CSV table of C-alpha atoms in Angstrom, one decimal:
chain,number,residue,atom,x,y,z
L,538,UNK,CA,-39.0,-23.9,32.1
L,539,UNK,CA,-40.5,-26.2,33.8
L,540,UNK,CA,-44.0,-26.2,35.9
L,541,UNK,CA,-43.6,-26.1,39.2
L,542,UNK,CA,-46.4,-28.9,41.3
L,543,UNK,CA,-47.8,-29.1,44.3
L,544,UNK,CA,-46.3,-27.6,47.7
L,545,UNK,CA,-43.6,-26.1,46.1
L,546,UNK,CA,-45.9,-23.8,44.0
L,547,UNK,CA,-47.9,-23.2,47.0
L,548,UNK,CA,-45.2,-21.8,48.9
L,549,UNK,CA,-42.9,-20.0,46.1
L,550,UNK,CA,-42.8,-16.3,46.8
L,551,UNK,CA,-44.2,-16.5,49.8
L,552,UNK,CA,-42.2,-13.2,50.7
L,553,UNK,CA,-43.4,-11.7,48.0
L,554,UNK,CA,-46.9,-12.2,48.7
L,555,UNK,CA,-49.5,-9.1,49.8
L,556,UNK,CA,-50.5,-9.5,53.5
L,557,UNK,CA,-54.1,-11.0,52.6
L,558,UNK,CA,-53.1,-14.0,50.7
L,559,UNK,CA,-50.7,-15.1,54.3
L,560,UNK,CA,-53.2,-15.1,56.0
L,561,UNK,CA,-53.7,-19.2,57.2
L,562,UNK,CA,-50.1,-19.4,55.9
L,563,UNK,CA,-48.7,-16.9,59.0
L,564,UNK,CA,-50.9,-16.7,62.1
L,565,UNK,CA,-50.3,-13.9,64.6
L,566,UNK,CA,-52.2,-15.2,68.4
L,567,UNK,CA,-55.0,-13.8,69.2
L,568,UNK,CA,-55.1,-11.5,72.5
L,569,UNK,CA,-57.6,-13.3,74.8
L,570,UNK,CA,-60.1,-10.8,76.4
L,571,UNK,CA,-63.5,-11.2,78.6
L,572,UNK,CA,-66.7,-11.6,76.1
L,573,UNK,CA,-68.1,-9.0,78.2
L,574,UNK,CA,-65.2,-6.3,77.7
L,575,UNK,CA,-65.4,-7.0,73.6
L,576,UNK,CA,-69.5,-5.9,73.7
L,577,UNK,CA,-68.6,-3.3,76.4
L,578,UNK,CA,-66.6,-1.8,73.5
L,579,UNK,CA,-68.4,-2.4,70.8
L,580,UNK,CA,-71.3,-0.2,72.9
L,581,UNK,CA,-68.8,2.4,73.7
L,582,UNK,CA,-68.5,2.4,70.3
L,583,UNK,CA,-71.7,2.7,68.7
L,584,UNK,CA,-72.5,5.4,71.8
L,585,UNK,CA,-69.4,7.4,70.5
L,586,UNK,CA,-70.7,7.7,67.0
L,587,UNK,CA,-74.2,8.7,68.4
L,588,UNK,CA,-73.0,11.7,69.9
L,589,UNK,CA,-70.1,12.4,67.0
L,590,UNK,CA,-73.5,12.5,65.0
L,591,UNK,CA,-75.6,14.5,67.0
L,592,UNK,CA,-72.5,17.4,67.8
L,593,UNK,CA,-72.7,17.6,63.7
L,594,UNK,CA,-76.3,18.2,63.9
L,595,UNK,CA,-75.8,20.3,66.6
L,596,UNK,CA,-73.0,22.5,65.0
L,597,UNK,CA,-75.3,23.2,61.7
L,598,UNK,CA,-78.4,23.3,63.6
L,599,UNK,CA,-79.8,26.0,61.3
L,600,UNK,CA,-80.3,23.5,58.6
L,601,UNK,CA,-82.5,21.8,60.3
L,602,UNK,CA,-85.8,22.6,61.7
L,603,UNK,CA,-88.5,20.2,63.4
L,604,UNK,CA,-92.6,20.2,62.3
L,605,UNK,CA,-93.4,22.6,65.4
L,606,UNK,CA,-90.5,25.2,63.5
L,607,UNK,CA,-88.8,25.6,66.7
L,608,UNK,CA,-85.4,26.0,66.8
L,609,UNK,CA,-83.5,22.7,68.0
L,610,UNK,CA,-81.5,22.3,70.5
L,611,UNK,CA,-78.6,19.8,71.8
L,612,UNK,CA,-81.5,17.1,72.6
L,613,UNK,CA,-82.9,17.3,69.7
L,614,UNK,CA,-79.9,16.9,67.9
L,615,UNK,CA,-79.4,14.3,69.7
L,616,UNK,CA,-82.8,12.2,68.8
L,617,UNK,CA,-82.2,13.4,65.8
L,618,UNK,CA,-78.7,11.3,65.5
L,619,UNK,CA,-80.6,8.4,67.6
L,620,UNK,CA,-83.6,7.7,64.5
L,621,UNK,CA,-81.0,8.4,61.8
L,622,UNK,CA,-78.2,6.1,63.1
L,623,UNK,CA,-80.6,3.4,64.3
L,624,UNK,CA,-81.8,3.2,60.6
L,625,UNK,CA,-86.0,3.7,62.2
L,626,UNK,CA,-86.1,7.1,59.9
L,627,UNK,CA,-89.3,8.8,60.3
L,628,UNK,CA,-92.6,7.4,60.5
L,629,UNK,CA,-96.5,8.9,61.2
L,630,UNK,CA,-95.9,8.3,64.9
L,631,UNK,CA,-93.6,10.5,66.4
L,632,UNK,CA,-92.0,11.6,70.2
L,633,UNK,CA,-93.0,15.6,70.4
L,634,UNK,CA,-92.6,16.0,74.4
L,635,UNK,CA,-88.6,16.2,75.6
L,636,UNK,CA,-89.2,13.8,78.2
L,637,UNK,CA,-90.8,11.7,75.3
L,638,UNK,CA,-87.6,12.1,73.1
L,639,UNK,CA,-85.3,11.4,76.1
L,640,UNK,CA,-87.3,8.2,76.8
L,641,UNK,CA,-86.7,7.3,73.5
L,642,UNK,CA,-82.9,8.0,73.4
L,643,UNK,CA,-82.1,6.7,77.1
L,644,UNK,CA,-84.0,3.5,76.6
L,645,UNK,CA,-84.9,2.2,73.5
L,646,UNK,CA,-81.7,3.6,71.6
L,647,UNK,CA,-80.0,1.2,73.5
L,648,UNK,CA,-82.0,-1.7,73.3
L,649,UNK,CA,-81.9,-1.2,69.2
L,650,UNK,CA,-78.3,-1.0,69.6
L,651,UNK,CA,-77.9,-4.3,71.5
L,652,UNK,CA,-80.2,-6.1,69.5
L,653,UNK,CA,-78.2,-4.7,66.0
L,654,UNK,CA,-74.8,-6.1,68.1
L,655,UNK,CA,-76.5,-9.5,69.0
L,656,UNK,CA,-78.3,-9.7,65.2
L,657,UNK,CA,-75.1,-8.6,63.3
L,658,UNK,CA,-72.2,-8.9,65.6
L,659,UNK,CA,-71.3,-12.5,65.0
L,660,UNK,CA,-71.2,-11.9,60.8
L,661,UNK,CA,-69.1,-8.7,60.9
L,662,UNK,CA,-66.7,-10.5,63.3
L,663,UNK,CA,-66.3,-13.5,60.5
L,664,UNK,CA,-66.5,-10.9,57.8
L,665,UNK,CA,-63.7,-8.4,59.1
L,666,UNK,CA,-61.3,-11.5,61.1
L,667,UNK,CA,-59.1,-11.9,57.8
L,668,UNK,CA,-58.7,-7.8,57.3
L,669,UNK,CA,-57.7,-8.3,60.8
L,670,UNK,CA,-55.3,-10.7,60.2
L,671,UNK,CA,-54.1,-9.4,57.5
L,672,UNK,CA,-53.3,-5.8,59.1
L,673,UNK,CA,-51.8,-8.3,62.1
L,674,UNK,CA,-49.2,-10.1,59.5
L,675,UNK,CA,-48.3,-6.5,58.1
L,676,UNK,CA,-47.5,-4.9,61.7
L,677,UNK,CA,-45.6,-8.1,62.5
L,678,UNK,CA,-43.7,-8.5,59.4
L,679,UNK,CA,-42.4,-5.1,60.0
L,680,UNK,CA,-41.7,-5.0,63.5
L,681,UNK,CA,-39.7,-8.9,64.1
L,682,UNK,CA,-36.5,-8.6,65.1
L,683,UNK,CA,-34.1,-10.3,67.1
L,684,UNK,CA,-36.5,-13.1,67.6
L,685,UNK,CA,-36.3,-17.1,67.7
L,686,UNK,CA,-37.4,-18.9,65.0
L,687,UNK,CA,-37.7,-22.7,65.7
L,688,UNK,CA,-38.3,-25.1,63.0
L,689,UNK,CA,-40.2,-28.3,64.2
L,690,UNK,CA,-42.9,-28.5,66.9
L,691,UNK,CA,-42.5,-31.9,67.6
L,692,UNK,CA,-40.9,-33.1,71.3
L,693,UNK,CA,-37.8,-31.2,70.7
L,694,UNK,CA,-39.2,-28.2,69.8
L,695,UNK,CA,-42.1,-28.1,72.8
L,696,UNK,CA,-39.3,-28.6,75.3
L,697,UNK,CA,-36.9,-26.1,74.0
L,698,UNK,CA,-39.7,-23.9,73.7
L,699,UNK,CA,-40.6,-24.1,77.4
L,700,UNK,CA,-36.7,-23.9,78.0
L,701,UNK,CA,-36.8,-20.7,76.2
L,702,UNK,CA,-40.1,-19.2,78.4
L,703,UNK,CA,-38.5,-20.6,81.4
L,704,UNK,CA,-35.6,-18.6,80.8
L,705,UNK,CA,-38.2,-15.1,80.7
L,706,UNK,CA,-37.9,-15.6,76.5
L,707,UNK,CA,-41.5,-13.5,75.9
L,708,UNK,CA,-43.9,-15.9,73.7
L,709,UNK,CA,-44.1,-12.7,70.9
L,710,UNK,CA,-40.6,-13.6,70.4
L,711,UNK,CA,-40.9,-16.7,69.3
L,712,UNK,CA,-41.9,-18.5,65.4
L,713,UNK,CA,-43.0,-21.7,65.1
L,714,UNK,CA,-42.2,-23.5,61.8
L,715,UNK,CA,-44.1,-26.5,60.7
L,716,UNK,CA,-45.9,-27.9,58.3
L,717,UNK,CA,-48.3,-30.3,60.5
L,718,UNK,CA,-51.5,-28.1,61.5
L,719,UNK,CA,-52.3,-29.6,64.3
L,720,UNK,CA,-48.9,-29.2,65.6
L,721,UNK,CA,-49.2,-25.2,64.9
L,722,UNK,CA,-52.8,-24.7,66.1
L,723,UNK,CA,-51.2,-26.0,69.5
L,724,UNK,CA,-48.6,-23.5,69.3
L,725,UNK,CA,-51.0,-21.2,68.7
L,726,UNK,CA,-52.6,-21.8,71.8
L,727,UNK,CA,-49.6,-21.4,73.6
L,728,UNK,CA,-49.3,-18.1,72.2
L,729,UNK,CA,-47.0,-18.1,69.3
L,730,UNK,CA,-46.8,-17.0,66.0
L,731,UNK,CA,-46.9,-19.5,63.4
L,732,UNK,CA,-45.8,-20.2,59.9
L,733,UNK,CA,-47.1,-23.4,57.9
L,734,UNK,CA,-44.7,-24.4,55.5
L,735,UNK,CA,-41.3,-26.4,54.9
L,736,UNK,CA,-38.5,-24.6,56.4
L,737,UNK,CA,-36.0,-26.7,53.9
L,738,UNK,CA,-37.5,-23.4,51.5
L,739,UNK,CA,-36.3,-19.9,52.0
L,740,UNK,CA,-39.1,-18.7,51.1
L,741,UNK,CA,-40.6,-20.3,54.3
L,742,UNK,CA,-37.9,-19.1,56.3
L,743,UNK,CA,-37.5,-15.2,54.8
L,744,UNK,CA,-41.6,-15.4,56.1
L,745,UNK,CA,-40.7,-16.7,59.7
L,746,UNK,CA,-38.2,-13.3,59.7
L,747,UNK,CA,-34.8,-15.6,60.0
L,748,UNK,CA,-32.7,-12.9,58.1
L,749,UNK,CA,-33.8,-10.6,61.3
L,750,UNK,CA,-33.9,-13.4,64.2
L,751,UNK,CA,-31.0,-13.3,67.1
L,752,UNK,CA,-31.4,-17.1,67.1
L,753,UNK,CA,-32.9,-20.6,65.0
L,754,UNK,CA,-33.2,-23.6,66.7
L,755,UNK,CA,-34.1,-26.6,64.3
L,756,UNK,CA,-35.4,-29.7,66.0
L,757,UNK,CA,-36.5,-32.1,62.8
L,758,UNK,CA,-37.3,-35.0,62.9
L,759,UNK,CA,-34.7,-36.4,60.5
L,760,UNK,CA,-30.9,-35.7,59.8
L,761,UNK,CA,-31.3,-35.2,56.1
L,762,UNK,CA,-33.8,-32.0,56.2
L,763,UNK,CA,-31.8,-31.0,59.8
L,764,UNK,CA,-28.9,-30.5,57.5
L,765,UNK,CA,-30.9,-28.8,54.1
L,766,UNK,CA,-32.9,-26.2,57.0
L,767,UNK,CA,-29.3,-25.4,58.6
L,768,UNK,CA,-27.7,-24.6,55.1
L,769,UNK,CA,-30.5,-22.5,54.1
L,770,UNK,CA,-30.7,-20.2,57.4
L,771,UNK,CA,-27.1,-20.0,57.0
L,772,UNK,CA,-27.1,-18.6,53.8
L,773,UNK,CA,-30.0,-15.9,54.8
L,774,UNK,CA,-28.4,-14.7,57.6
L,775,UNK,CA,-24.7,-14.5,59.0
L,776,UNK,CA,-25.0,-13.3,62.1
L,777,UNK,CA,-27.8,-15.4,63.9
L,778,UNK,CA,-26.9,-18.5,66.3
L,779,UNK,CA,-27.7,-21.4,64.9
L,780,UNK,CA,-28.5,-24.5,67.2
L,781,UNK,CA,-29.6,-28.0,65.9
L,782,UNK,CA,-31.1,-31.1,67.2
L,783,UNK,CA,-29.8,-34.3,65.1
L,784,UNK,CA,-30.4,-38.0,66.2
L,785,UNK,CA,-27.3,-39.7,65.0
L,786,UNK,CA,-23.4,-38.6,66.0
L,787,UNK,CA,-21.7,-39.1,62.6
L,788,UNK,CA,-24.2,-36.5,60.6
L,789,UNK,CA,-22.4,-34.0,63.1
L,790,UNK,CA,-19.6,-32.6,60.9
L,791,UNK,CA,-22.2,-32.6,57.8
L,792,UNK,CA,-24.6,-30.0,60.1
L,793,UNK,CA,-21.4,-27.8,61.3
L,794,UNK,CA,-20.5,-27.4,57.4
L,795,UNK,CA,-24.0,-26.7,56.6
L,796,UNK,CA,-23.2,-23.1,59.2
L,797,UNK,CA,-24.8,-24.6,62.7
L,798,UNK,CA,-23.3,-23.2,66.0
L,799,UNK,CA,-24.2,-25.5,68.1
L,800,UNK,CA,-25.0,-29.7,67.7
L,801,UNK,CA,-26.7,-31.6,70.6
L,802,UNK,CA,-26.9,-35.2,69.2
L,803,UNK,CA,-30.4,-36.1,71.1
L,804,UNK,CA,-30.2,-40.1,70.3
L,805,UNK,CA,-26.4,-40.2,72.3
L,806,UNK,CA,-27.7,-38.0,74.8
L,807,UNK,CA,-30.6,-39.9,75.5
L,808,UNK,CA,-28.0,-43.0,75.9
L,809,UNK,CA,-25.8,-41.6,78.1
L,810,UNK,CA,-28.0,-40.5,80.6
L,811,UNK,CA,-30.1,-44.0,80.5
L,812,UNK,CA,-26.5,-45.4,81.3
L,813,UNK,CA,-25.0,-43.2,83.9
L,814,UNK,CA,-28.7,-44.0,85.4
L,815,UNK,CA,-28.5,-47.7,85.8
L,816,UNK,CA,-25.4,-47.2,88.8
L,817,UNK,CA,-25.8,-43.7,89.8
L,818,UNK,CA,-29.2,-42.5,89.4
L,819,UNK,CA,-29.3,-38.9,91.4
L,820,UNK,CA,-26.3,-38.1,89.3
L,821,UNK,CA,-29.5,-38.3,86.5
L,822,UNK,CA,-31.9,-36.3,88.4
L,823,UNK,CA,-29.4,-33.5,89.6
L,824,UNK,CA,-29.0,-32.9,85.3
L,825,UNK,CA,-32.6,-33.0,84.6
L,826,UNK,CA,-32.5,-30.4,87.4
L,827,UNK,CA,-30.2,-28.1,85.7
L,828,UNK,CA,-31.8,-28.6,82.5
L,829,UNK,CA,-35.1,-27.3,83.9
L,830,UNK,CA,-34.7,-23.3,84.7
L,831,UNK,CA,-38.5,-23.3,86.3
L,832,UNK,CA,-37.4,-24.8,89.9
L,833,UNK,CA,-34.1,-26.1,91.4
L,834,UNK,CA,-30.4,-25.0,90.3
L,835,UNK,CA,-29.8,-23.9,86.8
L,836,UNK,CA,-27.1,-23.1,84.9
L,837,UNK,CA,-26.6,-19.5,83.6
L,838,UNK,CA,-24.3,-17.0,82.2
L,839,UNK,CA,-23.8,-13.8,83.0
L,840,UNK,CA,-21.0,-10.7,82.5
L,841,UNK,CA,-17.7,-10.6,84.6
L,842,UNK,CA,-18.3,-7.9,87.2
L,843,UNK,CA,-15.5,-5.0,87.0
L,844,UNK,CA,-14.7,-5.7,90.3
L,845,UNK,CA,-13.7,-9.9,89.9
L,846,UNK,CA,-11.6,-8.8,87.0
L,847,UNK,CA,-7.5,-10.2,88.0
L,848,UNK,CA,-9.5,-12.9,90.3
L,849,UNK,CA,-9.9,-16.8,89.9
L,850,UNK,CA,-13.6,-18.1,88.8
L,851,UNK,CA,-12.9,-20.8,91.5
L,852,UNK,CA,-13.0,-17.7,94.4
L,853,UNK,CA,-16.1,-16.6,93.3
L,854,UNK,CA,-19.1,-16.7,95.2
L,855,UNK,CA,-20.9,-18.5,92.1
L,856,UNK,CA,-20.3,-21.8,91.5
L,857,UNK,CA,-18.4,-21.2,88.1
L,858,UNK,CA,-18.3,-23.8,85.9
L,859,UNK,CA,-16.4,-22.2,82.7
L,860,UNK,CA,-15.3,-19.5,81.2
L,861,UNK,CA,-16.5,-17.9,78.1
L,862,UNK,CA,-13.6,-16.1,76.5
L,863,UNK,CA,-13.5,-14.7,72.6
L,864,UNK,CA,-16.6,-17.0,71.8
L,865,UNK,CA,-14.7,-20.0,73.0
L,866,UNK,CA,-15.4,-21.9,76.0
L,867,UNK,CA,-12.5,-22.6,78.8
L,868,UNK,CA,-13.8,-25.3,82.1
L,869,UNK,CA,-12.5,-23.6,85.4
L,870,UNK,CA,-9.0,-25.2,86.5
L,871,UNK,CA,-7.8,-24.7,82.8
L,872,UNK,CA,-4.7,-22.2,82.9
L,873,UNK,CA,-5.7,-19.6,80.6
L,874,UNK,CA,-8.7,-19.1,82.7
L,875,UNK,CA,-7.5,-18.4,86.3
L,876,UNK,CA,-7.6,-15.0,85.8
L,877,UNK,CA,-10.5,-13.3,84.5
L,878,UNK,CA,-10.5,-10.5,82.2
L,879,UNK,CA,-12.9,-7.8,81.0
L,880,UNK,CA,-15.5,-9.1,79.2
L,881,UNK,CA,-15.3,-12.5,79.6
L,882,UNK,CA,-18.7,-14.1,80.2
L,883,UNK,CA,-19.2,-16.9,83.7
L,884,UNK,CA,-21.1,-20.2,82.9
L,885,UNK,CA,-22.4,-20.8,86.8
L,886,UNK,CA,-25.2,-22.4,88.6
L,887,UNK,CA,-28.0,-20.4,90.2
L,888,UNK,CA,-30.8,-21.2,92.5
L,889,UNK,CA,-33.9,-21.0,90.1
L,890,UNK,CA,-36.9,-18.7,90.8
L,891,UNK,CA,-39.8,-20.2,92.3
């Protein structure tokens, strides 16, 4: 057999792979919360043991007695917690008054604990982040479903992204494949979870959850590994849509073998618009207005209502566009679509939300 080099051993059995070694390989975002609520509750914390302590004390208070032998009560048990918990034990010089004890508990407690949270706060965050991490990626792994996996954070995939958040996709329901870092700690940032790896592997892919996704979008850079990612989500899962970005026309066939729904062909695109804008310009800025769900008109699709069922699209109070019948697409004005039946699914324009 021969060795396996490089990022190919790095990645191989990636799914196979215990929680704590993904962790830098698959990054779950990080809720973003106030400075001030993370030490509120790390106070409310250490105040919660305290008393958690001093109701055990409390509770076998016959086991303990003080130098006076007087019984102890809930106070007591409660300094008692305070000097254990606070690690001061006991020294020659002692509180023997309650108000003394109370002093003791009400102020200085406190002021130990916040100087134990400054001191020791900062290491146990570094010390604990990848256990955190690591119980993140295990949640996570076990939970995705019906998510979006897109491969490639370049342009393409940064604008169907946003396409997809336009449309009220949630940001949890979205993976980011890639293997440039900076280009995942900016998705990150936007709030996605992340996978660093080549997406041309299955490995790669079985970590990004594409045998449980609804959808992958893959938006490479080059034909070639457009058509290699498209062959290997299709053979790890049947049932998502599959919809890839290539640059050149004639590789369209090859990408529709490999088990891709959809093709957009971004270089023609690109060239048709540039030419449609050199005579008729707001034709060009009426379609980048459609294509952007944030403001303006967009185009949709929603469920024939029971009661248009045995009516024309073109009677409709929506601008209908076409008709989605059996999976297969039908313009308005076509025949087979001037009477709509149950089920079929409207491709219309609607005013976008502001």
């Amino acid at each position: 057999m021969r060795p396996v080099f490089g990022d190919r051993a790095r990645t191989l059995g990636l799914s196979n792979r215990p929680h704590f070694a993904l962790v830098g390989v698959l990054r779950i975002p990080e809720v973003q919360t106030s400075p001030w609520i993370s030490l509120s509750r790390r106070v409310l914390f250490a105040v919660g043991l305290l008393f958690a302590a001093a109701l055990v004390v409390y509770v076998g208070r016959d086991g303990y007695h003080d130098n006076a032998g007087d019984p102890l009560g809930f106070l007591d048990a409660l300094y008692y917690a305070t000097v254990s918990l606070s690690t001061t034990g006991y020294g020659d010089i002692a509180p023997v008054t309650a108000e003394a004890r109370l002093v003791n508990i009400v102020i200085i407690t406190p002021l130990r604990i916040l100087f134990l949270i400054v001191l020791v706060g900062t290491t146990l965050g570094v010390l604990t982040e990848r256990s955190r991490q690591a119980f993140k990626i295990q949640r996570w792994r076990h939970s995705v479903r019906n998510h979006t996996v897109v491969v490639g954070y370049g342009t393409k995939g940064r604008t169907a992204i946003d396409a997809m958040l336009g449309d009220n996709v949630q940001p949890a329901d979205i993976v980011v494949v890639d293997t440039d870092v900076v280009a995942l700690d900016a998705a990150a940032n936007a709030g996605l979870v992340t996978v660093h790896g080549s997406a041309t592997q299955s490995d790669v892919q079985r970590l990004a959850g594409v045998q449980n996704a609804s959808s992958v979008v893959v938006a490479t850079n080059r034909d070639d590994t457009a058509v290699l990612v498209t062959l290997t989500a299709r053979e790890l899962t049947k049932s998502a849509k599959i919809v890839v970005s290539i640059r050149e026309a004639e590789n369209t066939h090859l990408v529709r073998q490999s088990g891709a729904d959809s093709v957009v062909v971004s270089s023609e695109t690109a060239g048709r618009l540039l030419g449609i804008a050199t005579t008729t310009p707001s034709v060009v800025e009426m379609m980048e207005d459609l294509l952007t769900p944030e403001e303006g008109f967009a185009i949709a699709e929603r469920e024939v209502e029971s009661a248009e069922v045995g009516g024309s699209p073109r009677h409709l109070g929506d601008i209908v566009l076409g008709v989605v019948r059996g999976g297969v697409l039908a313009r308005v004005g076509e025949p087979e679509v001037d009477s709509l039946e149950a089920g079929d699914k409207l491709l219309y324009i609607r005013r976008a939300a502001k």
